[in-house]
mmCIF file of C-alpha atoms in Angstrom:
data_model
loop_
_atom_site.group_PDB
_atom_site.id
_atom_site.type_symbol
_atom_site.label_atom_id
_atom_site.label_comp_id
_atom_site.label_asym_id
_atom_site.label_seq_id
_atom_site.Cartn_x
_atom_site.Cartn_y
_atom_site.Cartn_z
ATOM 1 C CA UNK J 246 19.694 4.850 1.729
ATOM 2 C CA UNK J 247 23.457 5.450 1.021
ATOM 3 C CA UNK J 248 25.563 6.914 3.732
ATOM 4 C CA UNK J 249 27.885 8.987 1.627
ATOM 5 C CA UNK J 250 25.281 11.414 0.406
ATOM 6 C CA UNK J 251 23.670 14.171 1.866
ATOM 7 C CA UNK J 252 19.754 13.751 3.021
ATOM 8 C CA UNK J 253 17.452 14.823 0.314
ATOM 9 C CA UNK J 254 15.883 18.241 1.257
ATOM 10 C CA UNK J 255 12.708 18.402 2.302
ATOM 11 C CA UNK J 256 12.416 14.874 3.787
ATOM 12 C CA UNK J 257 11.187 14.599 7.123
ATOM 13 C CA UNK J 258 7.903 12.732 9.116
ATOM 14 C CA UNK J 259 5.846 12.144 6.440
ATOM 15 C CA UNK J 260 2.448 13.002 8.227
ATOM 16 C CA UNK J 261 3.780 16.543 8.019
ATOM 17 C CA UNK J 262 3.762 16.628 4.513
ATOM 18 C CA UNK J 263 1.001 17.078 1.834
ATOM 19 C CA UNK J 264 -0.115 14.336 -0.472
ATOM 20 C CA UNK J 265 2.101 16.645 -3.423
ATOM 21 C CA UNK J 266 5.319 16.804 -1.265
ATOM 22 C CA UNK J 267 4.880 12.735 -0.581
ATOM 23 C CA UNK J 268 4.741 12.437 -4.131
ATOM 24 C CA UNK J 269 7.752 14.604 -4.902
ATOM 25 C CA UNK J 270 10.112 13.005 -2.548
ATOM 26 C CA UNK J 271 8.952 9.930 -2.826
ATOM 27 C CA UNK J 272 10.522 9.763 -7.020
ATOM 28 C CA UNK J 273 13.659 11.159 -5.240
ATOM 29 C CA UNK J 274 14.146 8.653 -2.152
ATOM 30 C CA UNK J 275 13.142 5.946 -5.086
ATOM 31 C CA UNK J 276 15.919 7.048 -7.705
ATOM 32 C CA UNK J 277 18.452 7.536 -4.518
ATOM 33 C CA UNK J 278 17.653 4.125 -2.135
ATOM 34 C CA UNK J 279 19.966 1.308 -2.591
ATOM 35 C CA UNK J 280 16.900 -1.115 -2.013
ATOM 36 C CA UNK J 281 13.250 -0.842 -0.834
ATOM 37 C CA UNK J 282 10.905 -3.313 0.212
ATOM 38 C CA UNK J 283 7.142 -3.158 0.531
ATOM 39 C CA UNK J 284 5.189 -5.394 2.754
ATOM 40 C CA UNK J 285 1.251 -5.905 3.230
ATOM 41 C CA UNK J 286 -0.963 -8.089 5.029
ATOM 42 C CA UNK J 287 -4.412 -9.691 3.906
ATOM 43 C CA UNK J 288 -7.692 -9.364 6.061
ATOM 44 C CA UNK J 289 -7.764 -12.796 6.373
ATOM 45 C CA UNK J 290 -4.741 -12.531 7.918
ATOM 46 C CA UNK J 291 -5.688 -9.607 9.953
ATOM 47 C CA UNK J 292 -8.739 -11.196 11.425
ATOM 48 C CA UNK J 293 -6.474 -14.470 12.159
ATOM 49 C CA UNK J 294 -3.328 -12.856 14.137
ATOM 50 C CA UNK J 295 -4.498 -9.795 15.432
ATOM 51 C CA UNK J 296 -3.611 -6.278 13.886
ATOM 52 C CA UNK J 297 -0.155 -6.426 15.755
ATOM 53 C CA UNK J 298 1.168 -9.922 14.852
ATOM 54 C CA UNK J 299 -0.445 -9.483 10.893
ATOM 55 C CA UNK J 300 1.584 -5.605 11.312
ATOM 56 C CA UNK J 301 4.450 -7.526 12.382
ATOM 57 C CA UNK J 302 4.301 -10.026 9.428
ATOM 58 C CA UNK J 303 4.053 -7.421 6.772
ATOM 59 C CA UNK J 304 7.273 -5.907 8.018
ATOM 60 C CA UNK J 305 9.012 -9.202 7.901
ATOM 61 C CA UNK J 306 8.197 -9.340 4.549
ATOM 62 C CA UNK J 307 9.332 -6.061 3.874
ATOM 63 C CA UNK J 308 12.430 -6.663 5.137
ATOM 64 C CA UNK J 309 12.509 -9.914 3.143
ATOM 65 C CA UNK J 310 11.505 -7.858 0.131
ATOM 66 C CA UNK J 311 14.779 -5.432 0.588
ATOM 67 C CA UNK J 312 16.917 -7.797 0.358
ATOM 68 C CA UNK J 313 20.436 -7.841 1.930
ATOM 69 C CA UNK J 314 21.421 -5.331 4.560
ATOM 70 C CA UNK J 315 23.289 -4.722 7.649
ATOM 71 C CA UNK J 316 20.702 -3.648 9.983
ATOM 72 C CA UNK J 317 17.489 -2.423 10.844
ATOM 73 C CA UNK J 318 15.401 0.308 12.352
ATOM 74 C CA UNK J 319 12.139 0.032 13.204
ATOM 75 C CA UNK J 320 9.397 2.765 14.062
ATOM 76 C CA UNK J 321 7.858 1.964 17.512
ATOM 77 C CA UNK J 322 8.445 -0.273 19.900
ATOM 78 C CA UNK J 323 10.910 -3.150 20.526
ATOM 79 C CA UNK J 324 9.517 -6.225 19.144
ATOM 80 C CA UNK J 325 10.044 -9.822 20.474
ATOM 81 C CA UNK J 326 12.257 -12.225 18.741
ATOM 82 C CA UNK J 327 12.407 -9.772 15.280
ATOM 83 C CA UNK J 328 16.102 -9.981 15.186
ATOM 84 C CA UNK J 329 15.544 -13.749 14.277
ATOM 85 C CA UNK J 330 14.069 -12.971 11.055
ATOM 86 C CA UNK J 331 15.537 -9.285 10.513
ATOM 87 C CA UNK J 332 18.493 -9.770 12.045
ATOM 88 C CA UNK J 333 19.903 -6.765 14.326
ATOM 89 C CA UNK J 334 17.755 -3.958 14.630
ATOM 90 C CA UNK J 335 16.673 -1.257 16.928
ATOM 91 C CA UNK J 336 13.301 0.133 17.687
ATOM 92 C CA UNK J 337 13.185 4.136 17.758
ATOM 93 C CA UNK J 338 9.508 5.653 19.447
ATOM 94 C CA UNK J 339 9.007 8.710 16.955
ATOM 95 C CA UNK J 340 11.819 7.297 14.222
ATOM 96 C CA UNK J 341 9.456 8.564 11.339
ATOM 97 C CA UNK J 342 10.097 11.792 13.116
ATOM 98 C CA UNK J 343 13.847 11.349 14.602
ATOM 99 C CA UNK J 344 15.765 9.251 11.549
ATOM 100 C CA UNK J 345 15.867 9.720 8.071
ATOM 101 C CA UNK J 346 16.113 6.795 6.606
ATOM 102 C CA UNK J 347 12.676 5.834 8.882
ATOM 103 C CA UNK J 348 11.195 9.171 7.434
ATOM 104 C CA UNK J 349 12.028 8.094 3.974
ATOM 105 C CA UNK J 350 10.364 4.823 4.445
ATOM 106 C CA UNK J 351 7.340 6.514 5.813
ATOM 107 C CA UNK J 352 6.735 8.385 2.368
ATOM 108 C CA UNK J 353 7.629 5.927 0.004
ATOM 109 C CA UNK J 354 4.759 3.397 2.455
ATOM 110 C CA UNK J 355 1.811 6.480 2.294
ATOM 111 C CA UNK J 356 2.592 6.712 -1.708
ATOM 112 C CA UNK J 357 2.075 3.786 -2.021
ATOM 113 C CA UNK J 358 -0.877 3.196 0.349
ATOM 114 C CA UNK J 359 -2.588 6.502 -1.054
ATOM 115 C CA UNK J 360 -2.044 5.105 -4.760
ATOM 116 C CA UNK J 361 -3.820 1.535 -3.406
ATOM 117 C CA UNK J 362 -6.294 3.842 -2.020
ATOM 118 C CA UNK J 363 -7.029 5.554 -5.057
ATOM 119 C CA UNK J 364 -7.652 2.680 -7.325
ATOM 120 C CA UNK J 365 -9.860 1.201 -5.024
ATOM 121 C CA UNK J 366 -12.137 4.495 -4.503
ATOM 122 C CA UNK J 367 -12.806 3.537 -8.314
ATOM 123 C CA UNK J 368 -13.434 0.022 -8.112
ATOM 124 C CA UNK J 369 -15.301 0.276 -4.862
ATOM 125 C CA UNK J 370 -16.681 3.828 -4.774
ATOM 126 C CA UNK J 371 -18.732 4.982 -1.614
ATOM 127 C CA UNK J 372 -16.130 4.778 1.075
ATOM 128 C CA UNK J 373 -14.385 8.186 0.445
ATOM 129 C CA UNK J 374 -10.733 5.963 0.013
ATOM 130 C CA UNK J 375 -9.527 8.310 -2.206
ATOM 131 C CA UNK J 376 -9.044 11.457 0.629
ATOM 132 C CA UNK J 377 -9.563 9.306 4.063
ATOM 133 C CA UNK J 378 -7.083 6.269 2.986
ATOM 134 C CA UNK J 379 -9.666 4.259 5.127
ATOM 135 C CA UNK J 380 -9.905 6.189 8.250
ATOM 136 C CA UNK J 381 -12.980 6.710 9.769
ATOM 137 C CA UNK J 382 -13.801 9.661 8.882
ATOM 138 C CA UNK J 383 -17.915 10.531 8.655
ATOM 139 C CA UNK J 384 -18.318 9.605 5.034
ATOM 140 C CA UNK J 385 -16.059 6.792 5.518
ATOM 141 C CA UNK J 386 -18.513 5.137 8.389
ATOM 142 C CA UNK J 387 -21.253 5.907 6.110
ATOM 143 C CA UNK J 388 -19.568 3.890 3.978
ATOM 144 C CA UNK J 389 -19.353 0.847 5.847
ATOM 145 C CA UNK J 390 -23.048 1.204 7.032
ATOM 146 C CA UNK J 391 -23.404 0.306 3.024
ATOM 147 C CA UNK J 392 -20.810 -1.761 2.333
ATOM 148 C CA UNK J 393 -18.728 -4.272 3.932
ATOM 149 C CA UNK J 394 -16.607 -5.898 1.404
ATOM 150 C CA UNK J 395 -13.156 -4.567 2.519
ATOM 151 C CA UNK J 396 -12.768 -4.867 5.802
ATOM 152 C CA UNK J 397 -11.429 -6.746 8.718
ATOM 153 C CA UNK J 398 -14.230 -9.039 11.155
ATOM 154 C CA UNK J 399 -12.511 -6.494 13.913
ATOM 155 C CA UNK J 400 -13.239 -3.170 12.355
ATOM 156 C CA UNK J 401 -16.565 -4.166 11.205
ATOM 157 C CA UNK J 402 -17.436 -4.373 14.509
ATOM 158 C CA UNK J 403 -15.761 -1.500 16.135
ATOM 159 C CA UNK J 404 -17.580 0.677 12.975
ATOM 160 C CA UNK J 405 -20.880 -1.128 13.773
ATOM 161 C CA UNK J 406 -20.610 0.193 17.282
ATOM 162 C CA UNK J 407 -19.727 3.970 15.988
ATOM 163 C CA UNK J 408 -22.380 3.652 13.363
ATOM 164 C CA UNK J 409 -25.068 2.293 16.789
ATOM 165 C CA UNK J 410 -24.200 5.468 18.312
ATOM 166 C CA UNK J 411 -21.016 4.587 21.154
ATOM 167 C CA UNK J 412 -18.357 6.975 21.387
ATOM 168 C CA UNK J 413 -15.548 4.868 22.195
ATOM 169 C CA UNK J 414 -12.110 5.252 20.766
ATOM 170 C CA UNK J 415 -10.392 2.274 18.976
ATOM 171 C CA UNK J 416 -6.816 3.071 19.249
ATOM 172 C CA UNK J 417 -4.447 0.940 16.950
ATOM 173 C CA UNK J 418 -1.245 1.901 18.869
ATOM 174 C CA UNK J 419 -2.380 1.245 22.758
ATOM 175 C CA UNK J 420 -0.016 0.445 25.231
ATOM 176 C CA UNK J 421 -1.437 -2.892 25.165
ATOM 177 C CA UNK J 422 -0.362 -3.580 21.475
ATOM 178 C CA UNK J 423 3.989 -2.982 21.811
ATOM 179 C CA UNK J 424 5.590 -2.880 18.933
ATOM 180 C CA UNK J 425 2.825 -1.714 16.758
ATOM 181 C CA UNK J 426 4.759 0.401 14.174
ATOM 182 C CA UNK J 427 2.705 0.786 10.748
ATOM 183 C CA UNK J 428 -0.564 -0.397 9.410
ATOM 184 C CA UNK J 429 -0.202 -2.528 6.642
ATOM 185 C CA UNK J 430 -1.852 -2.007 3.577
ATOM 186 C CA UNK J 431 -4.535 -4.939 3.986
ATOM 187 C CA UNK J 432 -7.478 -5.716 0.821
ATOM 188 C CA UNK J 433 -9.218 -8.808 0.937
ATOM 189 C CA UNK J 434 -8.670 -10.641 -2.365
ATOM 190 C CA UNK J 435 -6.820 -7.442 -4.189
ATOM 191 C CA UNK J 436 -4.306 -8.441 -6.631
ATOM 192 C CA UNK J 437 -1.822 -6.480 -4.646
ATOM 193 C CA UNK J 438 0.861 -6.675 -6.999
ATOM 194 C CA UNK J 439 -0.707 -4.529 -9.590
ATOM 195 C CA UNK J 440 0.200 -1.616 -7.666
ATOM 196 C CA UNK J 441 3.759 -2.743 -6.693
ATOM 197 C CA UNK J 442 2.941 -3.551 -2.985
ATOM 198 C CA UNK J 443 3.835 -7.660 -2.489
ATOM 199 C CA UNK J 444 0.643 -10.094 -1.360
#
């Protein structure tokens, strides 16, 4: 985002804002940003690295993706030899909520997640995608009791357990996993780039 101009009003963490205001600001922060960059992993490459090193590798390529720049932030934790491949950069806990520039980043990823989302609760109806953006969420677990065809090895088996009755948590940002700082948008054999998010 440029530096000379004021923030756009309105922006701010983007979990505190409806699916309309994401929208909204997200055709502002667009027409405004001096670059953006959009990066995803596969399943495949989910169920290969682990959720943190295949969450790590789509922000590498969304750094890649933006191109030139000075420096970044990153939401979360501090994460081990980034600056080789991002260059300088500092981690800010809470930077969707603290920095704008991180809270513009965090609407223009959930538009575009929620718009992936959307277009595959029409090819692949069943799993309630298009309000529960793949949380699990009731109908979404009924959903994977039917189907299977979109999800990691790991979360198959974590919803296999829910869907058996065991009321364990499965907590994506654990103190175990530093540096976790987004979950990438991940399909299995999606022709990403018909939404505008890169394979």
């Amino acid at each position: 985002m440029p530096l000379d101009k004021k923030p756009i009003p309105g922006v701010r963490d983007s979990k505190t804002l409806s699916a309309a205001q994401r929208e909204r600001l997200d055709k502002q922060i667009r027409r405004r940003a001096l670059t953006i960059g959009l990066g995803a992993a596969s399943v495949r490459e989910i169920d290969t690295l682990n959720i943190y090193y295949a969450t790590v590798l789509a922000m590498k390529r969304a750094v890649t993706r933006a191109g030139a720049h000075d420096f970044v932030i990153v939401d979360g934790r501090h994460i081990r030899d980034f600056e080789k491949h991002a260059g300088p950069y500092r981690a800010v806990i809470d930077g969707d909520a603290l920095c704008y520039v991180v809270s513009c980043a965090s609407i223009v990823a959930k538009v575009a997640r929620d718009r992936l989302m959307a277009k595959l609760a029409v090819r692949y109806p069943g799993y309630g995608w298009e309000h529960n953006a793949g949380y699990a969420t009731p109908d979404h677990r009924a959903g994977c009791g039917r189907w299977a065809s979109l999800h990691t090895t790991t979360l198959l088996h974590h919803h296999k357990r829910i869907l058996e009755g065991e009321q364990t948590t499965f907590d994506l940002f654990a103190d175990d996993e530093p540096g976790l700082v987004a979950i990438p948008i991940v399909v299995s054999g999606e022709p990403l780039l018909e939404v505008g998010i890169p394979a």
